Amino acid sequence: MRKPVVGVMGASANDALTQSEAQRVKQLAEELGSVLARKECVLVTGATTGLPDLVAKAFRARGGFAVGVSPAADPKEHRQLGLPEDGADVIIYTGFGYKGRNVINVRSADVVIIFGGATGTLNEFTIAYDEGKIIGVLEGSGGVADHIREIIGFCKKPTSGVVLFDKDPNKLVEISLAAFSRCQALS
């Protein structure tokens, strides 16, 4: 069986976390990166700053293999956008901008983890929700993640996917990967 691909979607440095929020979620990011590496997942991020970058660095420090999907067309544009080059083992340059990149991120992942976030993360969540993905929401991480239940309730749109919630990164990854395994067994 192949390794599960987990996409971590969350707040970039542009999402204006306060100093206390940034410190609090940094620990969650490190825990999330560590557990994903221990579970031998492949990590996909938007090759961006902020929370996904923190997760990727913790993940790679523990031997994980990370793929970054950049909105830029090439390394030069990636640097001009102020995006990190050290958060992934491989960077795919899409040239599709942020919204186009989000579609590729979500479609490349078996499981999508929503971690904090603002409008970009909300966009990634709605793509994953519409496409019936397994979605793990790290509650208590701030931003969009703490409002997903409200968003689902407000929209009242059915999905063929699974949305799971937990405040503990370890438990969230555990239940998300279990859901992925069940889906694999059925197909």
PDB file of C-alpha atoms in Angstrom:
ATOM      1  CA  MET A   1       0.000   0.000   0.000  1.00  0.00           C
ATOM      2  CA  ARG A   2       1.330   3.441  -0.889  1.00  0.00           C
ATOM      3  CA  LYS A   3       1.976   6.131   1.675  1.00  0.00           C
ATOM      4  CA  PRO A   4      -0.964   8.452   2.365  1.00  0.00           C
ATOM      5  CA  VAL A   5      -0.604  11.975   1.000  1.00  0.00           C
ATOM      6  CA  VAL A   6      -1.676  14.578   3.561  1.00  0.00           C
ATOM      7  CA  GLY A   7      -2.196  18.188   2.554  1.00  0.00           C
ATOM      8  CA  VAL A   8      -1.813  20.755   5.310  1.00  0.00           C
ATOM      9  CA  MET A   9      -3.707  23.952   4.529  1.00  0.00           C
ATOM     10  CA  GLY A  10      -3.420  26.871   6.911  1.00  0.00           C
ATOM     11  CA  ALA A  11      -2.551  30.439   7.718  1.00  0.00           C
ATOM     12  CA  SER A  12       0.330  32.000   5.836  1.00  0.00           C
ATOM     13  CA  ALA A  13       2.442  34.731   7.383  1.00  0.00           C
ATOM     14  CA  ASN A  14       0.164  37.206   5.555  1.00  0.00           C
ATOM     15  CA  ASP A  15      -2.804  36.161   7.708  1.00  0.00           C
ATOM     16  CA  ALA A  16      -1.742  38.534  10.505  1.00  0.00           C
ATOM     17  CA  LEU A  17      -1.456  36.247  13.512  1.00  0.00           C
ATOM     18  CA  THR A  18      -0.837  38.128  16.720  1.00  0.00           C
ATOM     19  CA  GLN A  19       2.429  37.380  18.519  1.00  0.00           C
ATOM     20  CA  SER A  20       0.677  35.251  21.166  1.00  0.00           C
ATOM     21  CA  GLU A  21      -1.332  33.344  18.525  1.00  0.00           C
ATOM     22  CA  ALA A  22       1.814  32.694  16.501  1.00  0.00           C
ATOM     23  CA  GLN A  23       3.640  31.268  19.516  1.00  0.00           C
ATOM     24  CA  ARG A  24       0.683  29.078  20.522  1.00  0.00           C
ATOM     25  CA  VAL A  25       0.136  27.573  17.082  1.00  0.00           C
ATOM     26  CA  LYS A  26       3.865  27.089  16.486  1.00  0.00           C
ATOM     27  CA  GLN A  27       3.792  24.236  19.001  1.00  0.00           C
ATOM     28  CA  LEU A  28       0.721  22.740  17.279  1.00  0.00           C
ATOM     29  CA  ALA A  29       2.541  22.995  13.925  1.00  0.00           C
ATOM     30  CA  GLU A  30       5.565  21.171  15.289  1.00  0.00           C
ATOM     31  CA  GLU A  31       3.369  18.438  16.778  1.00  0.00           C
ATOM     32  CA  LEU A  32       1.452  18.068  13.513  1.00  0.00           C
ATOM     33  CA  GLY A  33       4.642  17.829  11.452  1.00  0.00           C
ATOM     34  CA  SER A  34       6.100  15.269  13.866  1.00  0.00           C
ATOM     35  CA  VAL A  35       3.091  12.970  13.868  1.00  0.00           C
ATOM     36  CA  LEU A  36       2.781  13.080  10.063  1.00  0.00           C
ATOM     37  CA  ALA A  37       6.455  12.054   9.779  1.00  0.00           C
ATOM     38  CA  ARG A  38       6.005   9.241  12.336  1.00  0.00           C
ATOM     39  CA  LYS A  39       3.023   7.956  10.358  1.00  0.00           C
ATOM     40  CA  GLU A  40       5.195   7.961   7.206  1.00  0.00           C
ATOM     41  CA  CYS A  41       2.892  10.230   5.233  1.00  0.00           C
ATOM     42  CA  VAL A  42       3.884  12.323   2.242  1.00  0.00           C
ATOM     43  CA  LEU A  43       3.206  15.991   2.999  1.00  0.00           C
ATOM     44  CA  VAL A  44       1.765  18.466   0.497  1.00  0.00           C
ATOM     45  CA  THR A  45       1.649  22.202   1.230  1.00  0.00           C
ATOM     46  CA  GLY A  46       1.195  25.358  -0.791  1.00  0.00           C
ATOM     47  CA  ALA A  47       4.951  26.034  -0.569  1.00  0.00           C
ATOM     48  CA  THR A  48       4.061  29.059   1.508  1.00  0.00           C
ATOM     49  CA  THR A  49       5.022  30.855   4.702  1.00  0.00           C
ATOM     50  CA  GLY A  50       3.344  30.637   8.101  1.00  0.00           C
ATOM     51  CA  LEU A  51       1.740  27.519   9.543  1.00  0.00           C
ATOM     52  CA  PRO A  52       2.219  25.205   6.526  1.00  0.00           C
ATOM     53  CA  ASP A  53       5.913  26.145   6.488  1.00  0.00           C
ATOM     54  CA  LEU A  54       6.271  25.413  10.213  1.00  0.00           C
ATOM     55  CA  VAL A  55       4.591  22.027   9.745  1.00  0.00           C
ATOM     56  CA  ALA A  56       6.807  21.234   6.743  1.00  0.00           C
ATOM     57  CA  LYS A  57      10.006  22.134   8.590  1.00  0.00           C
ATOM     58  CA  ALA A  58       9.098  19.967  11.599  1.00  0.00           C
ATOM     59  CA  PHE A  59       8.035  17.169   9.252  1.00  0.00           C
ATOM     60  CA  ARG A  60      11.251  17.287   7.198  1.00  0.00           C
ATOM     61  CA  ALA A  61      13.427  17.539  10.341  1.00  0.00           C
ATOM     62  CA  ARG A  62      12.032  14.116  11.261  1.00  0.00           C
ATOM     63  CA  GLY A  63      12.779  12.558   7.883  1.00  0.00           C
ATOM     64  CA  GLY A  64       9.476  13.165   6.089  1.00  0.00           C
ATOM     65  CA  PHE A  65       9.211  13.842   2.353  1.00  0.00           C
ATOM     66  CA  ALA A  66       7.388  17.090   1.524  1.00  0.00           C
ATOM     67  CA  VAL A  67       6.029  18.420  -1.764  1.00  0.00           C
ATOM     68  CA  GLY A  68       5.377  22.140  -2.130  1.00  0.00           C
ATOM     69  CA  VAL A  69       2.905  23.309  -4.752  1.00  0.00           C
ATOM     70  CA  SER A  70       3.806  26.889  -5.630  1.00  0.00           C
ATOM     71  CA  PRO A  71       1.480  29.468  -7.169  1.00  0.00           C
ATOM     72  CA  ALA A  72       4.509  30.766  -9.085  1.00  0.00           C
ATOM     73  CA  ALA A  73       5.536  29.800 -12.601  1.00  0.00           C
ATOM     74  CA  ASP A  74       9.220  29.335 -11.733  1.00  0.00           C
ATOM     75  CA  PRO A  75      11.763  29.669  -8.907  1.00  0.00           C
ATOM     76  CA  LYS A  76      12.368  33.354  -9.672  1.00  0.00           C
ATOM     77  CA  GLU A  77       8.682  34.260  -9.291  1.00  0.00           C
ATOM     78  CA  HIS A  78       8.475  32.028  -6.204  1.00  0.00           C
ATOM     79  CA  ARG A  79      11.245  34.092  -4.582  1.00  0.00           C
ATOM     80  CA  GLN A  80       9.620  37.369  -5.732  1.00  0.00           C
ATOM     81  CA  LEU A  81       6.440  36.313  -3.934  1.00  0.00           C
ATOM     82  CA  GLY A  82       8.518  35.887  -0.776  1.00  0.00           C
ATOM     83  CA  LEU A  83       7.825  32.147  -0.563  1.00  0.00           C
ATOM     84  CA  PRO A  84      10.278  29.793   1.151  1.00  0.00           C
ATOM     85  CA  GLU A  85      12.406  27.354  -0.795  1.00  0.00           C
ATOM     86  CA  ASP A  86      13.430  25.217   2.165  1.00  0.00           C
ATOM     87  CA  GLY A  87      10.006  23.897   3.208  1.00  0.00           C
ATOM     88  CA  ALA A  88       9.821  21.114   0.639  1.00  0.00           C
ATOM     89  CA  ASP A  89      11.962  18.408  -0.886  1.00  0.00           C
ATOM     90  CA  VAL A  90      10.333  19.113  -4.244  1.00  0.00           C
ATOM     91  CA  ILE A  91       8.552  22.285  -5.366  1.00  0.00           C
ATOM     92  CA  ILE A  92       6.093  22.117  -8.254  1.00  0.00           C
ATOM     93  CA  TYR A  93       5.772  25.485  -9.988  1.00  0.00           C
ATOM     94  CA  THR A  94       2.229  25.775 -11.324  1.00  0.00           C
ATOM     95  CA  GLY A  95       2.008  29.339 -12.599  1.00  0.00           C
ATOM     96  CA  PHE A  96      -1.680  29.147 -11.642  1.00  0.00           C
ATOM     97  CA  GLY A  97      -1.682  31.764  -8.880  1.00  0.00           C
ATOM     98  CA  TYR A  98      -2.949  31.097  -5.393  1.00  0.00           C
ATOM     99  CA  LYS A  99      -6.447  29.852  -6.236  1.00  0.00           C
ATOM    100  CA  GLY A 100      -5.259  27.537  -9.002  1.00  0.00           C
ATOM    101  CA  ARG A 101      -2.562  26.197  -6.718  1.00  0.00           C
ATOM    102  CA  ASN A 102      -5.212  25.463  -4.080  1.00  0.00           C
ATOM    103  CA  VAL A 103      -7.051  23.122  -6.451  1.00  0.00           C
ATOM    104  CA  ILE A 104      -3.854  21.186  -7.136  1.00  0.00           C
ATOM    105  CA  ASN A 105      -3.037  20.993  -3.400  1.00  0.00           C
ATOM    106  CA  VAL A 106      -6.420  19.548  -2.541  1.00  0.00           C
ATOM    107  CA  ARG A 107      -6.636  17.163  -5.489  1.00  0.00           C
ATOM    108  CA  SER A 108      -3.143  15.838  -4.730  1.00  0.00           C
ATOM    109  CA  ALA A 109      -4.027  14.961  -1.136  1.00  0.00           C
ATOM    110  CA  ASP A 110      -5.758  11.867   0.221  1.00  0.00           C
ATOM    111  CA  VAL A 111      -6.427  13.736   3.471  1.00  0.00           C
ATOM    112  CA  VAL A 112      -6.653  17.511   3.897  1.00  0.00           C
ATOM    113  CA  ILE A 113      -5.829  19.037   7.302  1.00  0.00           C
ATOM    114  CA  ILE A 114      -7.256  22.502   7.970  1.00  0.00           C
ATOM    115  CA  PHE A 115      -5.008  24.395  10.402  1.00  0.00           C
ATOM    116  CA  GLY A 116      -5.911  27.969  11.351  1.00  0.00           C
ATOM    117  CA  GLY A 117      -6.204  30.017   8.194  1.00  0.00           C
ATOM    118  CA  ALA A 118      -8.050  32.824   6.488  1.00  0.00           C
ATOM    119  CA  THR A 119      -9.607  33.179   3.028  1.00  0.00           C
ATOM    120  CA  GLY A 120      -7.062  30.965   1.239  1.00  0.00           C
ATOM    121  CA  THR A 121      -7.622  28.170   3.737  1.00  0.00           C
ATOM    122  CA  LEU A 122     -11.375  28.633   3.443  1.00  0.00           C
ATOM    123  CA  ASN A 123     -10.983  28.245  -0.328  1.00  0.00           C
ATOM    124  CA  GLU A 124      -9.016  25.022   0.185  1.00  0.00           C
ATOM    125  CA  PHE A 125     -11.633  23.722   2.617  1.00  0.00           C
ATOM    126  CA  THR A 126     -14.512  24.381   0.204  1.00  0.00           C
ATOM    127  CA  ILE A 127     -12.660  22.650  -2.626  1.00  0.00           C
ATOM    128  CA  ALA A 128     -11.968  19.623  -0.411  1.00  0.00           C
ATOM    129  CA  TYR A 129     -15.556  19.597   0.866  1.00  0.00           C
ATOM    130  CA  ASP A 130     -17.022  19.823  -2.648  1.00  0.00           C
ATOM    131  CA  GLU A 131     -14.695  17.098  -3.907  1.00  0.00           C
ATOM    132  CA  GLY A 132     -15.563  14.676  -1.128  1.00  0.00           C
ATOM    133  CA  LYS A 133     -12.162  14.540   0.550  1.00  0.00           C
ATOM    134  CA  ILE A 134     -11.332  13.327   4.022  1.00  0.00           C
ATOM    135  CA  ILE A 135     -10.870  16.568   5.945  1.00  0.00           C
ATOM    136  CA  GLY A 136      -9.326  16.845   9.386  1.00  0.00           C
ATOM    137  CA  VAL A 137      -9.925  20.132  11.172  1.00  0.00           C
ATOM    138  CA  LEU A 138      -7.479  21.117  13.914  1.00  0.00           C
ATOM    139  CA  GLU A 139      -9.849  22.862  16.294  1.00  0.00           C
ATOM    140  CA  GLY A 140      -8.394  25.481  18.575  1.00  0.00           C
ATOM    141  CA  SER A 141      -5.838  26.501  15.943  1.00  0.00           C
ATOM    142  CA  GLY A 142      -7.655  29.766  15.250  1.00  0.00           C
ATOM    143  CA  GLY A 143      -8.890  31.330  12.058  1.00  0.00           C
ATOM    144  CA  VAL A 144     -11.118  29.440   9.669  1.00  0.00           C
ATOM    145  CA  ALA A 145     -10.466  26.098  11.400  1.00  0.00           C
ATOM    146  CA  ASP A 146     -12.403  27.271  14.444  1.00  0.00           C
ATOM    147  CA  HIS A 147     -15.441  28.133  12.291  1.00  0.00           C
ATOM    148  CA  ILE A 148     -15.731  25.092  10.015  1.00  0.00           C
ATOM    149  CA  ARG A 149     -18.669  23.614  11.948  1.00  0.00           C
ATOM    150  CA  GLU A 150     -20.532  26.928  11.520  1.00  0.00           C
ATOM    151  CA  ILE A 151     -19.662  27.100   7.824  1.00  0.00           C
ATOM    152  CA  ILE A 152     -20.937  23.576   7.207  1.00  0.00           C
ATOM    153  CA  GLY A 153     -24.103  24.332   9.161  1.00  0.00           C
ATOM    154  CA  PHE A 154     -24.671  27.582   7.335  1.00  0.00           C
ATOM    155  CA  CYS A 155     -24.158  26.155   3.864  1.00  0.00           C
ATOM    156  CA  LYS A 156     -26.212  22.995   4.446  1.00  0.00           C
ATOM    157  CA  LYS A 157     -24.570  21.334   1.455  1.00  0.00           C
ATOM    158  CA  PRO A 158     -24.163  17.569   1.571  1.00  0.00           C
ATOM    159  CA  THR A 159     -20.771  16.029   0.777  1.00  0.00           C
ATOM    160  CA  SER A 160     -19.537  12.552   0.010  1.00  0.00           C
ATOM    161  CA  GLY A 161     -16.462  13.347   2.085  1.00  0.00           C
ATOM    162  CA  VAL A 162     -15.765  13.042   5.766  1.00  0.00           C
ATOM    163  CA  VAL A 163     -15.074  15.998   8.059  1.00  0.00           C
ATOM    164  CA  LEU A 164     -13.353  15.119  11.334  1.00  0.00           C
ATOM    165  CA  PHE A 165     -12.534  17.411  14.242  1.00  0.00           C
ATOM    166  CA  ASP A 166     -10.037  17.285  17.094  1.00  0.00           C
ATOM    167  CA  LYS A 167      -7.906  19.682  19.115  1.00  0.00           C
ATOM    168  CA  ASP A 168      -4.995  17.258  19.418  1.00  0.00           C
ATOM    169  CA  PRO A 169      -2.808  16.966  16.294  1.00  0.00           C
ATOM    170  CA  ASN A 170      -1.955  13.333  17.130  1.00  0.00           C
ATOM    171  CA  LYS A 171      -5.572  12.278  17.492  1.00  0.00           C
ATOM    172  CA  LEU A 172      -6.640  14.245  14.420  1.00  0.00           C
ATOM    173  CA  VAL A 173      -4.031  12.547  12.231  1.00  0.00           C
ATOM    174  CA  GLU A 174      -4.933   9.165  13.723  1.00  0.00           C
ATOM    175  CA  ILE A 175      -8.657   9.445  12.969  1.00  0.00           C
ATOM    176  CA  SER A 176      -8.041  11.015   9.556  1.00  0.00           C
ATOM    177  CA  LEU A 177      -5.683   8.230   8.477  1.00  0.00           C
ATOM    178  CA  ALA A 178      -8.125   5.615   9.823  1.00  0.00           C
ATOM    179  CA  ALA A 179     -10.853   7.150   7.635  1.00  0.00           C
ATOM    180  CA  PHE A 180      -8.482   7.050   4.670  1.00  0.00           C
ATOM    181  CA  SER A 181      -7.705   3.372   5.332  1.00  0.00           C
ATOM    182  CA  ARG A 182     -11.430   2.547   5.470  1.00  0.00           C
ATOM    183  CA  CYS A 183     -11.979   4.340   2.137  1.00  0.00           C
ATOM    184  CA  GLN A 184      -9.042   2.462   0.585  1.00  0.00           C
ATOM    185  CA  ALA A 185     -10.444  -0.864   1.788  1.00  0.00           C
ATOM    186  CA  LEU A 186     -13.812  -0.089   0.163  1.00  0.00           C
ATOM    187  CA  SER A 187     -12.354   0.800  -3.232  1.00  0.00           C
TER     188      SER A 187
END
